[in-house]
Amino acid sequence: EEFDVHCCCLERPGAFVERLPHPENVHVLGKKSGFSIESVVGLARLIRRLKPDVVHSHNLGPLIYSALGSGFGFSASVIQGEHSLLTAEECTPRRLRQRKLFYRACREIHTVSTQLRDQLLSLNFPANKISVIVNGVDTHRFVPADVSAARAKIGLEKLDPKAFVFGIVGRFGPFKRHAALIEAFNIVARDHSSVHLLIVGDGGPEKERVRQQGANSPVSDRIHFTGFQADVLPFYQSMNLLVVPSENEGMSNAVLEAMSCGIPALAHQMCGNSEIIMPDLDGWISNLDSPEKLASELKNVLAVPAKLLKLKQMAREKVVTSFSIHTMVMQYATLYRRHVRN
């Protein structure tokens, strides 16, 4: 209620626009591939027209346009959000120089996990400018449900009630490591006839390759691709375990959403997962850097069904207690108030 929020899409609007309370406040610059001075000018005009107190950019590309479009923070306070651990490509001297330059336009840089802040500090970015606001989840929307009923909603009602469903949620980017998960699933499925793999999401450069890999799997009938889902809730509720082999995230929203539904996660020991999951109490964290290691951990989970039931309850309690969306929103509100110019 306190803030009038507008969103600027550099290239195009996405499906999420219609879920916003005010889709009419979405502005699209139509940027083409590569750097666009026209988009800088378009954003500068938008900033002059809206006269925002704060311009909140996310990740490097939008930061560059926000810094330039605001006259390096002259016409509005620029706040930068970093949401993923920097990859090797983003740690090249050229990319680091870009961040160092455009961070100068920012009043504050916030990360979504302490691990991500620590990485930025290790790269000699200014500690006095970098804060942490961890991600939150709507625990009233993402709730536990009857597994059979949830599976019926998404077309998996024919599964054996005792079927064990591993799931992954996200676009097909190389750092999500769908290919490694399918390879690991093939190994596990040889000895466990009741396991299934649910792959939720769409888009990304790896999409076609991963889909072909799934189609070529000897257990392709137990790999279920769902495509993009506007409402991912029943898909989480249909799982027994969320699998997160990602090697490049700040703090996984999928982990928080699944845990809020009472679904534990097996996650790679990166990406802020250790700030969410307490190993063996509300989920599992391990080194999942190869399909073989991932398969071994999946088998370990299957071997302890009683423990899985206990972790389901603890996972839900963790996010309700420590990762509510209300807490996150209040922290962003405080961040914005801190940089409003009087």
XYZ file of C-alpha atoms in Angstrom, residues 62-341:
280
model
C 19.584 -4.269 -16.167
C 22.125 -2.589 -13.860
C 23.982 -1.174 -16.867
C 20.777 0.297 -18.327
C 19.531 1.572 -14.954
C 22.835 3.292 -14.219
C 23.008 4.927 -17.640
C 19.299 5.738 -17.811
C 19.385 7.422 -14.402
C 22.469 9.475 -15.229
C 24.576 7.330 -12.889
C 22.051 7.756 -10.103
C 21.575 11.497 -10.630
C 17.832 11.400 -11.459
C 16.900 8.554 -9.074
C 18.469 6.413 -6.365
C 19.673 3.161 -7.925
C 19.547 -0.056 -5.890
C 21.035 -3.211 -7.366
C 19.845 -6.746 -6.631
C 22.151 -9.730 -7.175
C 20.335 -13.056 -7.347
C 22.879 -15.646 -8.453
C 26.442 -16.627 -7.644
C 28.775 -15.216 -10.280
C 29.882 -17.805 -12.806
C 33.380 -18.128 -14.237
C 32.234 -16.114 -17.263
C 30.987 -13.331 -14.990
C 34.292 -13.296 -13.118
C 36.364 -12.431 -16.168
C 38.322 -9.158 -15.794
C 36.012 -7.396 -18.258
C 32.799 -8.359 -16.468
C 34.255 -7.529 -13.058
C 35.313 -4.099 -14.327
C 31.773 -3.530 -15.575
C 30.292 -4.360 -12.181
C 32.865 -2.227 -10.375
C 32.070 0.724 -12.637
C 28.290 0.509 -12.477
C 28.183 -0.297 -8.766
C 29.407 3.278 -8.332
C 25.982 4.444 -9.517
C 24.258 2.411 -6.780
C 23.231 3.581 -3.339
C 23.179 -0.044 -2.178
C 23.657 -3.565 -3.534
C 21.639 -6.349 -1.950
C 22.127 -10.073 -2.328
C 19.646 -12.889 -1.633
C 22.063 -14.947 0.464
C 25.077 -14.476 2.708
C 27.053 -16.832 0.479
C 26.511 -14.507 -2.478
C 27.538 -11.458 -0.424
C 30.689 -13.305 0.674
C 31.533 -14.022 -2.961
C 31.207 -10.346 -3.881
C 33.384 -9.356 -0.938
C 36.014 -11.912 -1.984
C 36.106 -10.154 -5.362
C 36.857 -6.839 -3.614
C 33.504 -5.161 -4.128
C 32.656 -2.513 -1.496
C 31.523 -4.120 1.768
C 29.857 -0.934 3.018
C 27.429 -1.017 0.066
C 26.449 -4.692 0.138
C 23.615 -6.039 2.310
C 21.592 -9.267 2.433
C 17.833 -9.747 2.088
C 17.109 -13.457 1.919
C 14.258 -14.692 -0.248
C 10.875 -15.385 1.297
C 7.910 -17.565 0.376
C 4.142 -17.171 0.698
C 3.440 -19.873 3.275
C -0.315 -19.306 2.943
C -0.244 -20.139 -0.756
C 2.373 -22.904 -0.739
C 0.849 -25.448 1.620
C 0.954 -29.241 2.048
C -1.782 -31.305 0.381
C -2.821 -34.892 -0.218
C -0.353 -36.372 -2.698
C -2.934 -38.454 -4.609
C -5.245 -35.461 -5.044
C -2.365 -33.273 -6.237
C -1.221 -35.893 -8.751
C -4.766 -36.189 -10.083
C -4.781 -32.429 -10.728
C -1.684 -32.614 -12.944
C -2.599 -35.770 -14.847
C -0.570 -38.302 -12.880
C -3.550 -40.022 -11.259
C -2.568 -43.349 -12.855
C 0.672 -43.542 -10.898
C 0.910 -46.250 -8.289
C 0.032 -44.621 -4.935
C 3.417 -45.820 -3.678
C 5.323 -44.261 -6.588
C 8.207 -42.036 -5.512
C 8.431 -38.791 -7.500
C 11.648 -36.786 -7.754
C 11.053 -33.276 -9.058
C 12.927 -30.309 -10.459
C 11.514 -26.831 -11.136
C 13.176 -24.217 -13.336
C 14.092 -23.123 -16.831
C 16.521 -25.158 -18.880
C 19.686 -23.176 -18.221
C 23.067 -24.916 -18.209
C 23.634 -24.206 -14.513
C 20.372 -25.904 -13.509
C 21.959 -29.218 -14.624
C 18.851 -31.030 -15.853
C 21.041 -33.286 -17.970
C 22.977 -34.523 -14.927
C 19.721 -35.224 -13.098
C 18.299 -37.288 -15.957
C 21.541 -39.269 -16.167
C 21.403 -39.886 -12.406
C 17.726 -40.829 -12.622
C 18.518 -43.424 -15.292
C 20.969 -45.042 -12.867
C 18.509 -45.052 -9.965
C 15.576 -46.245 -12.075
C 17.412 -49.452 -13.031
C 17.034 -50.747 -9.469
C 13.853 -48.938 -8.395
C 10.833 -49.571 -10.585
C 8.540 -47.186 -8.697
C 10.525 -43.960 -9.149
C 9.450 -41.164 -11.486
C 10.996 -37.824 -12.486
C 8.833 -34.701 -12.800
C 10.435 -31.849 -14.774
C 8.577 -28.546 -14.422
C 9.521 -25.484 -16.460
C 10.230 -24.171 -19.928
C 12.626 -21.986 -21.878
C 16.393 -21.739 -21.735
C 19.197 -22.774 -24.099
C 19.286 -26.397 -22.899
C 15.584 -27.092 -23.437
C 15.672 -29.112 -26.654
C 18.775 -31.081 -25.687
C 17.320 -32.038 -22.309
C 13.960 -33.002 -23.812
C 15.735 -35.201 -26.356
C 17.805 -36.766 -23.585
C 14.589 -37.567 -21.725
C 12.992 -39.056 -24.834
C 16.056 -41.262 -25.398
C 16.130 -42.508 -21.797
C 15.521 -46.251 -21.298
C 12.910 -45.198 -18.724
C 11.401 -42.336 -20.723
C 7.908 -43.449 -19.694
C 8.802 -42.447 -16.137
C 10.113 -38.977 -17.029
C 7.356 -36.364 -17.162
C 7.932 -32.966 -18.816
C 5.208 -30.476 -17.901
C 6.321 -27.290 -19.653
C 5.642 -23.855 -18.176
C 3.103 -23.780 -15.348
C 1.453 -20.563 -14.187
C 0.458 -22.368 -10.997
C 3.267 -24.631 -9.873
C 1.660 -25.469 -6.507
C 0.112 -28.889 -7.335
C 3.366 -29.935 -8.980
C 5.304 -29.386 -5.768
C 2.558 -31.182 -3.842
C 2.875 -34.179 -6.198
C 6.547 -34.710 -5.364
C 8.217 -36.713 -2.645
C 11.524 -34.872 -3.045
C 12.674 -31.732 -4.826
C 16.111 -32.173 -6.401
C 18.254 -29.058 -6.874
C 21.598 -29.855 -8.549
C 22.034 -26.179 -9.590
C 25.494 -24.715 -9.333
C 24.564 -21.054 -9.876
C 21.790 -19.494 -7.787
C 21.702 -16.982 -5.000
C 18.984 -18.608 -2.943
C 16.572 -21.028 -4.578
C 12.931 -19.967 -4.560
C 12.060 -23.504 -5.642
C 13.603 -24.903 -2.440
C 11.599 -22.467 -0.298
C 8.347 -23.133 -2.157
C 8.752 -26.907 -1.988
C 9.640 -26.860 1.708
C 6.603 -24.670 2.384
C 4.552 -27.463 0.797
C 6.182 -29.953 3.144
C 8.462 -31.334 0.428
C 12.117 -31.707 1.490
C 14.905 -30.913 -0.939
C 18.154 -32.605 -1.887
C 20.392 -29.719 -2.926
C 23.920 -29.105 -4.137
C 26.263 -27.626 -1.533
C 26.246 -24.194 -3.190
C 23.801 -21.407 -4.007
C 22.897 -20.448 -0.456
C 21.258 -23.816 0.202
C 23.076 -24.185 3.528
C 21.261 -21.043 4.693
C 17.897 -22.760 4.157
C 18.445 -26.469 4.779
C 19.700 -28.073 7.955
C 21.106 -31.402 6.671
C 19.262 -34.480 7.896
C 16.796 -32.314 9.850
C 14.704 -30.668 7.135
C 16.447 -31.749 3.925
C 19.746 -32.911 2.458
C 22.790 -31.027 1.184
C 25.612 -32.830 -0.566
C 28.222 -32.526 -3.282
C 26.164 -33.241 -6.410
C 28.782 -32.250 -8.971
C 28.499 -35.475 -10.990
C 25.613 -37.712 -12.104
C 27.145 -40.601 -10.144
C 27.220 -38.638 -6.867
C 23.706 -37.400 -7.502
C 22.468 -40.948 -8.155
C 24.113 -42.150 -4.950
C 22.345 -39.462 -2.899
C 18.992 -40.228 -4.522
C 19.431 -43.875 -3.550
C 20.289 -42.844 0.004
C 17.007 -40.918 0.253
C 15.033 -43.896 -1.061
C 16.656 -46.073 1.603
C 15.204 -44.060 4.522
C 11.430 -43.616 3.923
C 10.692 -43.099 7.629
C 13.217 -40.279 7.812
C 11.673 -38.635 4.776
C 8.309 -38.428 6.561
C 9.925 -36.664 9.516
C 11.762 -34.224 7.260
C 8.511 -33.255 5.500
C 7.137 -31.757 8.700
C 10.402 -30.090 9.645
C 10.768 -28.550 6.171
C 7.411 -26.812 6.472
C 8.183 -25.565 9.979
C 11.534 -24.134 8.833
C 10.119 -21.824 6.163
C 7.148 -20.726 8.263
C 9.521 -19.749 11.054
C 12.442 -18.271 9.122
C 11.538 -17.503 5.500
C 8.115 -15.857 5.395
C 7.351 -13.523 2.516
C 6.111 -10.929 5.022
C 9.585 -10.620 6.553
C 11.165 -10.291 3.114
C 8.707 -7.593 2.024
C 9.293 -5.567 5.184
C 13.043 -5.697 4.565
C 12.614 -4.439 0.992
C 10.336 -1.663 2.259
C 13.025 -0.604 4.715
C 15.620 -0.701 1.924
C 13.508 1.591 -0.270
C 12.764 4.062 2.561
C 16.472 4.242 3.319
C 17.216 5.653 -0.119
C 14.272 7.949 -0.816
C 15.573 11.442 -1.425
